[in-house]
PDB file of C-alpha atoms in Angstrom:
ATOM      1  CA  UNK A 146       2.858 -15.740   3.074  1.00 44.00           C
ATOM      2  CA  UNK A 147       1.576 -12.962   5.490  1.00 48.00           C
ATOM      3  CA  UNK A 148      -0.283 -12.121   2.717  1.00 63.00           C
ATOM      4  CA  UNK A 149      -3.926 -10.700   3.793  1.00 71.00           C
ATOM      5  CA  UNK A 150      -7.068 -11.763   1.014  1.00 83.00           C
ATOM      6  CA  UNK A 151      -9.846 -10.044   1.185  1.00 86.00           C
ATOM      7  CA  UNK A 152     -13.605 -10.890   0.393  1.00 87.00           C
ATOM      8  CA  UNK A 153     -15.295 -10.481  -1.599  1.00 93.00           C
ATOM      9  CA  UNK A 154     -13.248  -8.792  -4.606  1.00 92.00           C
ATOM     10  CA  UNK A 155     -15.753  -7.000  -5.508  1.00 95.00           C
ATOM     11  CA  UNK A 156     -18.995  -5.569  -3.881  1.00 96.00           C
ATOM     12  CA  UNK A 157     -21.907  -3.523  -5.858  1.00 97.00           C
ATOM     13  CA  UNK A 158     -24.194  -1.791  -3.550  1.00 96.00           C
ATOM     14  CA  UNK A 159     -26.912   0.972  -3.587  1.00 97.00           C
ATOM     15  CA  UNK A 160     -25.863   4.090  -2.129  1.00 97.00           C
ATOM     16  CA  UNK A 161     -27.445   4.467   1.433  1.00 97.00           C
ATOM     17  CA  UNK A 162     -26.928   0.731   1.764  1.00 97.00           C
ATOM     18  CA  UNK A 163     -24.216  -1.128   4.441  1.00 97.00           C
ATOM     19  CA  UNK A 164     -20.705  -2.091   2.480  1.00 97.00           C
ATOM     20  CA  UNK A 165     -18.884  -5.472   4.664  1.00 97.00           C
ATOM     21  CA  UNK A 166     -15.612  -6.084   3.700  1.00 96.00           C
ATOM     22  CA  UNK A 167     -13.615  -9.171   5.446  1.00 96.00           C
ATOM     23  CA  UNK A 168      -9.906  -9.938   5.844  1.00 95.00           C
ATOM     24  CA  UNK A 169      -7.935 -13.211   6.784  1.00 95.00           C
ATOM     25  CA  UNK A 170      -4.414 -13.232   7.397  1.00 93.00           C
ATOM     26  CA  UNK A 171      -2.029 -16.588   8.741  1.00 91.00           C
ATOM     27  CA  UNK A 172       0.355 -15.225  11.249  1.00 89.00           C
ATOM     28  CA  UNK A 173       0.575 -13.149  14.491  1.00 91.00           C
ATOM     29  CA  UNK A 174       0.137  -9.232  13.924  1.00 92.00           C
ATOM     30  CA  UNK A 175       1.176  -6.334  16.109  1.00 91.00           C
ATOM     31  CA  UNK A 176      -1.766  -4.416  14.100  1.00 93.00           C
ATOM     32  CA  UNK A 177      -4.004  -4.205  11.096  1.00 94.00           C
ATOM     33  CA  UNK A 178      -4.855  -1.325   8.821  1.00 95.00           C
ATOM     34  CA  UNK A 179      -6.934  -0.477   6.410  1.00 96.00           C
ATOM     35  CA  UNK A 180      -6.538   1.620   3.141  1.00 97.00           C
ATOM     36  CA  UNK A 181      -8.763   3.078   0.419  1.00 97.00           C
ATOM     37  CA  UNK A 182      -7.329   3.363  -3.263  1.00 97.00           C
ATOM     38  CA  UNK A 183      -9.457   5.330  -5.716  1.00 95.00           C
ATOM     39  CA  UNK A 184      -8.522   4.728  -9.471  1.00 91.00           C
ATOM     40  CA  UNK A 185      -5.417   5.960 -10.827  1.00 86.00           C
ATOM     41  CA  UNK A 186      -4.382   7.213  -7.057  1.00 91.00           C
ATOM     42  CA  UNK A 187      -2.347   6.250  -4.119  1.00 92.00           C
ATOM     43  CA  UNK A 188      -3.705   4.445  -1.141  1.00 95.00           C
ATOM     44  CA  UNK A 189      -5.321   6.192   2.234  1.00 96.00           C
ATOM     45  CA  UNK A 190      -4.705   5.376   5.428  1.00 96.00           C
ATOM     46  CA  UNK A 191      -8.295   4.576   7.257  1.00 97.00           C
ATOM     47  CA  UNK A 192      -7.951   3.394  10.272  1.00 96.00           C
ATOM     48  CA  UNK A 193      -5.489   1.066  12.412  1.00 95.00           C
ATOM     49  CA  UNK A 194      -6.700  -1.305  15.232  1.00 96.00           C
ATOM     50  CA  UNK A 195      -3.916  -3.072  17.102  1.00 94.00           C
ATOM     51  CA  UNK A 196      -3.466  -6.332  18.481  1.00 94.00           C
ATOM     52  CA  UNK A 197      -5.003  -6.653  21.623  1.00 95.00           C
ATOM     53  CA  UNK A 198      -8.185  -4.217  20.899  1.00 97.00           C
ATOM     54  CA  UNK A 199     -11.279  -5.982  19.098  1.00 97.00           C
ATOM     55  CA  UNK A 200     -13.215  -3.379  17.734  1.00 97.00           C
ATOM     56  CA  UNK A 201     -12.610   0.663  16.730  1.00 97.00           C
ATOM     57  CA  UNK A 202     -14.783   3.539  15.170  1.00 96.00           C
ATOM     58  CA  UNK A 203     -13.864   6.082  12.759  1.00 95.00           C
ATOM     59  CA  UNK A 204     -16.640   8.526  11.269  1.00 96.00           C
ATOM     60  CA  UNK A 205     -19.422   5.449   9.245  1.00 97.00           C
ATOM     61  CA  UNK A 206     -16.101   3.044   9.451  1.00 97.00           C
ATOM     62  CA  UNK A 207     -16.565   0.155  11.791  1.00 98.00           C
ATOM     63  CA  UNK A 208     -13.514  -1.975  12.299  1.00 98.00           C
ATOM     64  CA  UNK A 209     -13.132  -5.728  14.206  1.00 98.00           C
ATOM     65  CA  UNK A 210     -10.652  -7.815  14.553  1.00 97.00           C
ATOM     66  CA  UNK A 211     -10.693 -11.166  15.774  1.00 97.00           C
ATOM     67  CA  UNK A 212      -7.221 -12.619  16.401  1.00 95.00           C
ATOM     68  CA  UNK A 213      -8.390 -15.614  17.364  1.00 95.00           C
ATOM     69  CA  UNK A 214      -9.661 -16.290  13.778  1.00 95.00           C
ATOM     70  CA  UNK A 215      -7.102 -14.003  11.712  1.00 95.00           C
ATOM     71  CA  UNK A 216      -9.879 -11.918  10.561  1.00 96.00           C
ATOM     72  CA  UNK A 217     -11.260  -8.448  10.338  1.00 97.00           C
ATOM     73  CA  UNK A 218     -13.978  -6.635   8.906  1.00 97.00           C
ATOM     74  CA  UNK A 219     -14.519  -3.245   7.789  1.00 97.00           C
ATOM     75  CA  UNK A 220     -17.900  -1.738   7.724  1.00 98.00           C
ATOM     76  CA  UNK A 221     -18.806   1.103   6.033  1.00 98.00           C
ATOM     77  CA  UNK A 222     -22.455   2.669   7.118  1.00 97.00           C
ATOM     78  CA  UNK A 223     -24.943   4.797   4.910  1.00 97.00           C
ATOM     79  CA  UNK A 224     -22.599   4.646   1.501  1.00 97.00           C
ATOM     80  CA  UNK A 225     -22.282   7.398  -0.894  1.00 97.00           C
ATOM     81  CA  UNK A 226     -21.306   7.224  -4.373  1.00 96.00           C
ATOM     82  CA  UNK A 227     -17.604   9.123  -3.381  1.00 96.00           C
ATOM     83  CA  UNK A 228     -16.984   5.764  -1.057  1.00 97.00           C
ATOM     84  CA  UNK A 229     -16.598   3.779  -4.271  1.00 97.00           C
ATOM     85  CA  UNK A 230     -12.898   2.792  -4.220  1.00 97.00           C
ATOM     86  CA  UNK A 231     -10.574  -0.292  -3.557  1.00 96.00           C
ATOM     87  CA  UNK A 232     -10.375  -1.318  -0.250  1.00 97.00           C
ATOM     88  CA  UNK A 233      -7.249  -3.230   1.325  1.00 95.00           C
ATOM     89  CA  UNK A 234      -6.007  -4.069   4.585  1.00 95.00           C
ATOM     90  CA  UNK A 235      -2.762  -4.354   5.720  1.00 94.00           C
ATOM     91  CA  UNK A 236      -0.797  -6.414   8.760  1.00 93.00           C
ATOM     92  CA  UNK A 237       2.359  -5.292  10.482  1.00 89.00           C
ATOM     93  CA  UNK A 238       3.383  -8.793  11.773  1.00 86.00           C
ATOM     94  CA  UNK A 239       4.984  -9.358  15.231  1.00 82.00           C
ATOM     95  CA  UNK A 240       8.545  -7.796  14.991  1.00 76.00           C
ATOM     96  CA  UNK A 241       8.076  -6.711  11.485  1.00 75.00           C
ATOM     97  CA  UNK A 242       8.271  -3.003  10.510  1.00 77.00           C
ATOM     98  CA  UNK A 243       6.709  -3.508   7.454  1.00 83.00           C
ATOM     99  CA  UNK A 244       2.854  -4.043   5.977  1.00 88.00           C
ATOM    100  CA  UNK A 245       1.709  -6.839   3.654  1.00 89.00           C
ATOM    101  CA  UNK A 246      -1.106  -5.731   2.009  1.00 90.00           C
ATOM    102  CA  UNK A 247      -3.844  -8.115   0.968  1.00 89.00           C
ATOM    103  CA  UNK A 248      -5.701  -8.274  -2.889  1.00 88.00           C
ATOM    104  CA  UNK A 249      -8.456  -5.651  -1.809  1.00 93.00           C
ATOM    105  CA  UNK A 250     -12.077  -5.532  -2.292  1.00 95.00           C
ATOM    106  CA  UNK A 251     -13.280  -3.461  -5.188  1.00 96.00           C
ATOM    107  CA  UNK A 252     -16.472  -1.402  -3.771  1.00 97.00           C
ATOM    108  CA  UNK A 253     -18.846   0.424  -6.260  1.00 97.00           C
ATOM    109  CA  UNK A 254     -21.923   2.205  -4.587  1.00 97.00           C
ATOM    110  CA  UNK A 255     -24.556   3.428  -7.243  1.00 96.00           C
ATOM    111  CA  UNK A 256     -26.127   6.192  -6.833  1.00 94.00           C
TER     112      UNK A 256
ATOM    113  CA  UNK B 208       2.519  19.438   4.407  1.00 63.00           C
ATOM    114  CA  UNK B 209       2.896  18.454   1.035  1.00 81.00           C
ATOM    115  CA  UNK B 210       2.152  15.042   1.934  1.00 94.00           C
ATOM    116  CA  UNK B 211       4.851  12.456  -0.221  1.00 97.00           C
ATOM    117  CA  UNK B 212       5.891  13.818  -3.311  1.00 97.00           C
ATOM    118  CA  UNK B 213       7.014  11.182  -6.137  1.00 97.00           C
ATOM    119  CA  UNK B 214       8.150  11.837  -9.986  1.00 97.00           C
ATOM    120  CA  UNK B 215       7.630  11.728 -12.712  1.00 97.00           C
ATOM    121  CA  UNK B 216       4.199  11.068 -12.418  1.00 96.00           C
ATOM    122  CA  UNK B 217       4.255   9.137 -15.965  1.00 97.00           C
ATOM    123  CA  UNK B 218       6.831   7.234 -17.756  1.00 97.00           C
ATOM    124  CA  UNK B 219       7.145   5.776 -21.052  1.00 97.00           C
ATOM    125  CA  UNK B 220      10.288   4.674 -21.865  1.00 96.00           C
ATOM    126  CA  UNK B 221      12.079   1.903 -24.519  1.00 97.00           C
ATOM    127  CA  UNK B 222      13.142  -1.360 -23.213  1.00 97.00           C
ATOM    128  CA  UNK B 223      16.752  -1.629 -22.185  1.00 96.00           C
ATOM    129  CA  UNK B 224      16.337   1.872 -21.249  1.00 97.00           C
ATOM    130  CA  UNK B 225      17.445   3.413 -17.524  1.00 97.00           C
ATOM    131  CA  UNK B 226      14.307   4.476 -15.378  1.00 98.00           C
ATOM    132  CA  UNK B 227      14.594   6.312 -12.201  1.00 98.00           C
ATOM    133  CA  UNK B 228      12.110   6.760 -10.323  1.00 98.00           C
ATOM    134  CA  UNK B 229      12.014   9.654  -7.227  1.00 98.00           C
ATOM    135  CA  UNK B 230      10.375  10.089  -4.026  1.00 98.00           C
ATOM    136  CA  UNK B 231      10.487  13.056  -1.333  1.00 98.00           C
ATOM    137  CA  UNK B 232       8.822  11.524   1.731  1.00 97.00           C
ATOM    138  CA  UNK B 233       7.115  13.555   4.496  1.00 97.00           C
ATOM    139  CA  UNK B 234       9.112  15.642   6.476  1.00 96.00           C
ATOM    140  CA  UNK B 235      10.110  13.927   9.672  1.00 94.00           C
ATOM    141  CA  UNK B 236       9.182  10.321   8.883  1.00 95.00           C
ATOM    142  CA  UNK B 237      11.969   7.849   9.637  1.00 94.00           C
ATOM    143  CA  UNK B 238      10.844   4.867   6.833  1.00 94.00           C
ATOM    144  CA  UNK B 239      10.423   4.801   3.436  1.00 96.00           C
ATOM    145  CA  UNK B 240       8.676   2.197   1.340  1.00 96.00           C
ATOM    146  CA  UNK B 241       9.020   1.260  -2.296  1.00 97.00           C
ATOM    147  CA  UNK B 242       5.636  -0.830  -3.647  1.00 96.00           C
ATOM    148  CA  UNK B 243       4.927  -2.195  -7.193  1.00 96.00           C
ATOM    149  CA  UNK B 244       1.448  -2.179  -8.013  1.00 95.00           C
ATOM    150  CA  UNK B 245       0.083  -4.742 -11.036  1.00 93.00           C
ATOM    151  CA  UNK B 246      -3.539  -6.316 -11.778  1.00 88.00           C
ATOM    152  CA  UNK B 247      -1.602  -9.704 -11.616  1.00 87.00           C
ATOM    153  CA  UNK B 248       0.564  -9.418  -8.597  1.00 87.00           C
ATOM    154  CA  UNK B 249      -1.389  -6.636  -6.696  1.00 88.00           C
ATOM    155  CA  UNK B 250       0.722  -4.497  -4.347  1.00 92.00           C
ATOM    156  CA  UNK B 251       4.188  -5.661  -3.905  1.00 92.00           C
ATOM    157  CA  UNK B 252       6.743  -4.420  -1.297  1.00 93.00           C
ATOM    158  CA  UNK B 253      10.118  -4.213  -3.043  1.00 95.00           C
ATOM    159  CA  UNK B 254      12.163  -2.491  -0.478  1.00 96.00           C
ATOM    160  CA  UNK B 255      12.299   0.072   3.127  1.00 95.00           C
ATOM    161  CA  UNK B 256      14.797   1.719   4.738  1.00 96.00           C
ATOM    162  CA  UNK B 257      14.219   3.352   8.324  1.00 94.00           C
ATOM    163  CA  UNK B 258      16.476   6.144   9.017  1.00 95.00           C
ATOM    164  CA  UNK B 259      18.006   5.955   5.038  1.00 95.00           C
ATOM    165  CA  UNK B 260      19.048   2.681   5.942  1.00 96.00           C
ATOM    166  CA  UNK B 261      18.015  -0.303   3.533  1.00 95.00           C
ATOM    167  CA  UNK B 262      16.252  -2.558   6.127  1.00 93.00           C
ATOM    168  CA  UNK B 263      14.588  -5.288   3.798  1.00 91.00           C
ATOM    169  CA  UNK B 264      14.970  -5.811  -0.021  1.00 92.00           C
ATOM    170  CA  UNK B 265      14.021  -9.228  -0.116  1.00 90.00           C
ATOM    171  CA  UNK B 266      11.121  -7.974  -2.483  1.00 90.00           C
ATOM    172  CA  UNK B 267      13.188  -6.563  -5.243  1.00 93.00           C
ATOM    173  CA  UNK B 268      12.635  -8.670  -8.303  1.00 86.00           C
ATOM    174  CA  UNK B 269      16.454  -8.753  -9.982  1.00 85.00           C
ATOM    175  CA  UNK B 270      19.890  -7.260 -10.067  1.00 91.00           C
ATOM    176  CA  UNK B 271      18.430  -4.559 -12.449  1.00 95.00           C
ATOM    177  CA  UNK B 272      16.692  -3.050  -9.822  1.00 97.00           C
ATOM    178  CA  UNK B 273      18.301  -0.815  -7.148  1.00 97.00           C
ATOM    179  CA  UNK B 274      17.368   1.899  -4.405  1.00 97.00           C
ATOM    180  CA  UNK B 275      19.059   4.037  -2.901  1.00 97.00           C
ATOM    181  CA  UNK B 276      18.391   6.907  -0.021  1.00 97.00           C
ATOM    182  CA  UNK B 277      21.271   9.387   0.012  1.00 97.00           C
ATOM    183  CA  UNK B 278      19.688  12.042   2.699  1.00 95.00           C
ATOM    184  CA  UNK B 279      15.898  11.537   4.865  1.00 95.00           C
ATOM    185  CA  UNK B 280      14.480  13.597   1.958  1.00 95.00           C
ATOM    186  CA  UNK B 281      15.282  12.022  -1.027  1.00 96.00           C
ATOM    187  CA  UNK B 282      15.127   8.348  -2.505  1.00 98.00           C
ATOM    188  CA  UNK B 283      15.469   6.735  -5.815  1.00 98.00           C
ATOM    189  CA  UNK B 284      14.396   3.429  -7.243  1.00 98.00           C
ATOM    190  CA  UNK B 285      16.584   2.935 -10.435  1.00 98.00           C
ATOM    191  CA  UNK B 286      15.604   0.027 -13.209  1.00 97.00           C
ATOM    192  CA  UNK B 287      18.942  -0.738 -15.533  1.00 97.00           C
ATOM    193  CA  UNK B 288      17.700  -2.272 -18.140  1.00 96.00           C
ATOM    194  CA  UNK B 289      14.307  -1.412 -18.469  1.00 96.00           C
ATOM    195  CA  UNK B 290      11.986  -4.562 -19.342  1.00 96.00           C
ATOM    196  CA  UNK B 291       7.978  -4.307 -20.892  1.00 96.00           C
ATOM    197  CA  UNK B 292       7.121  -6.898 -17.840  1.00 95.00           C
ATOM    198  CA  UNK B 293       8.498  -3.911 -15.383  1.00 96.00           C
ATOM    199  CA  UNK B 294       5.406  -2.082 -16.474  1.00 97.00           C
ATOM    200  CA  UNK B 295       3.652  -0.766 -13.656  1.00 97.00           C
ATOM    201  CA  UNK B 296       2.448   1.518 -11.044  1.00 97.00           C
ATOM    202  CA  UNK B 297       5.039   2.114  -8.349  1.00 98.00           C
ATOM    203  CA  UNK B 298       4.318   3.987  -5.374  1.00 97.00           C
ATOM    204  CA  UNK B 299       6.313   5.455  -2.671  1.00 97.00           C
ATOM    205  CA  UNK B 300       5.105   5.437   1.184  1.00 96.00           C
ATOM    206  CA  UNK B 301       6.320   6.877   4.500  1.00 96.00           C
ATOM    207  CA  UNK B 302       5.558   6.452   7.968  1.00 94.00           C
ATOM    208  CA  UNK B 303       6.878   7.873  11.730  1.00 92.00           C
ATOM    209  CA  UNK B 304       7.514   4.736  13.561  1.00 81.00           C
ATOM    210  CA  UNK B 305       6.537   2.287  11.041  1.00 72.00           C
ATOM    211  CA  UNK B 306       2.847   2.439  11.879  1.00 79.00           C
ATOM    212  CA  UNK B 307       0.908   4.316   9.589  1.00 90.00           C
ATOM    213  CA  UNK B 308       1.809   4.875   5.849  1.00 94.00           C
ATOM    214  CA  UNK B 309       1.119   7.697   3.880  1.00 95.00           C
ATOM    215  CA  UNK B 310       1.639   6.985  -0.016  1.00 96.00           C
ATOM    216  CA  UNK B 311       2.484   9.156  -2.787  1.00 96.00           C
ATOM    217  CA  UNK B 312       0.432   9.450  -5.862  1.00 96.00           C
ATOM    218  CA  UNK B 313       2.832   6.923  -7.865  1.00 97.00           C
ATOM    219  CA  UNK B 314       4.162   7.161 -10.835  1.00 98.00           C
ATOM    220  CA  UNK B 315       3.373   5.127 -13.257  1.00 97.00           C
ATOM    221  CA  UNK B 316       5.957   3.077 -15.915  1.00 98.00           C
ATOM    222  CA  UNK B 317       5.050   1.751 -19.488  1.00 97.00           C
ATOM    223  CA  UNK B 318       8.177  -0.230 -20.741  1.00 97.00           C
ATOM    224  CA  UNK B 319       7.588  -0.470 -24.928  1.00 96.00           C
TER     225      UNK B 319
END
């Protein structure tokens, strides 16, 4: 499977504090995304880093990917309380059109 | 934009009842996505047309489920008969290009 898994599942932190969320994934990827699903809603597009760059920047969201170990991480800096949410990432595979998603990471930041 | 639009938000229906399920993707976008979401199974990709063409539906469960996508503005997912284990969340996504996917806000299917 394509599948991505994410770790850990679930992550309790104190608001202020750094959130790291990881991703592995088995096969060759044109990209990888990552999406943020609050409770009861759909899922948000974060950010996208493709294939051939290594690391990207969006707002406190830090993104790497190393394709060399099918991984990513997704760091969120300086948490709030509104960041708590399910986290997933996604792959596009090589010729594919489509995204497998992975299990997610379930992120609570206390206030 | 209205961003995708999907209804009924909520369903609660009898088994070996017909569900349909609808989706009005953004405006422009040339795919469309059908996911299942469960606790078990997480998010599951039943089925995506690009250009209201079914591309893939390798990841529709049985015979009782079918999609269709008469015009770029409109798409169904149809359960005949209804079954308690189709319980679920199912969201509808859309993308330009197949690159990023913006998601409706689901709707979500209790089968009694």
């Amino acid at each position: 499977s394509q599948q991505g898994e994410e770790d850990p599942q679930a992550l309790s932190i104190q608001e202020g504090e750094n959130a790291t969320m990881n991703c592995s994934y088995k096969t060759s990827i044109n990209n990888l995304q990552w999406y943020r699903q609050n409770s009861g809603r759909g899922l948000v597009h974060l950010i996208l880093i493709r294939s051939n760059e290594r690391e990207k920047h969006s707002g406190r969201l830090r993104v790497t990917l190393d394709t060399s170990k099918k991984s990513s991480s997704l760091l969120i800096t300086a948490s709030r309380a509104a960041d708590t949410a399910s986290y997933f990432c996604a792959t596009e595979g090589t010729g594919a059109n489509n995204l497998f998603f992975g299990t997610g990471t379930r992120l609570t930041v206390i206030p | 934009d209205a961003g995708v639009i999907q209804s009924p938000r909520h369903e609660v229906t009898e088994m070996g009842q017909e569900v349909t399920l609808r989706c009005k993707p953004i405006s422009g976008h040339d795919y469309l996505f059908w996911y299942r979401q469960t606790m078990m199974r997480g998010l599951e990709l039943l089925i995506y047309f690009n250009n209201n063409v079914p591309i893939d539906d390798s990841g529709m469960p049985e015979d009782r489920f079918s999609a269709k996508m008469p015009n770029a503005s409109f798409s169904t997912l149809k359960i005949q008969p209804s079954e308690p284990r189709d319980s679920a969340v199912y969201f509808c996504a859309s993308s330009l290009n197949s690159d990023t996917q913006y998601f409706g806000p689901g709707t979500r299917l209790t089968v009694l």
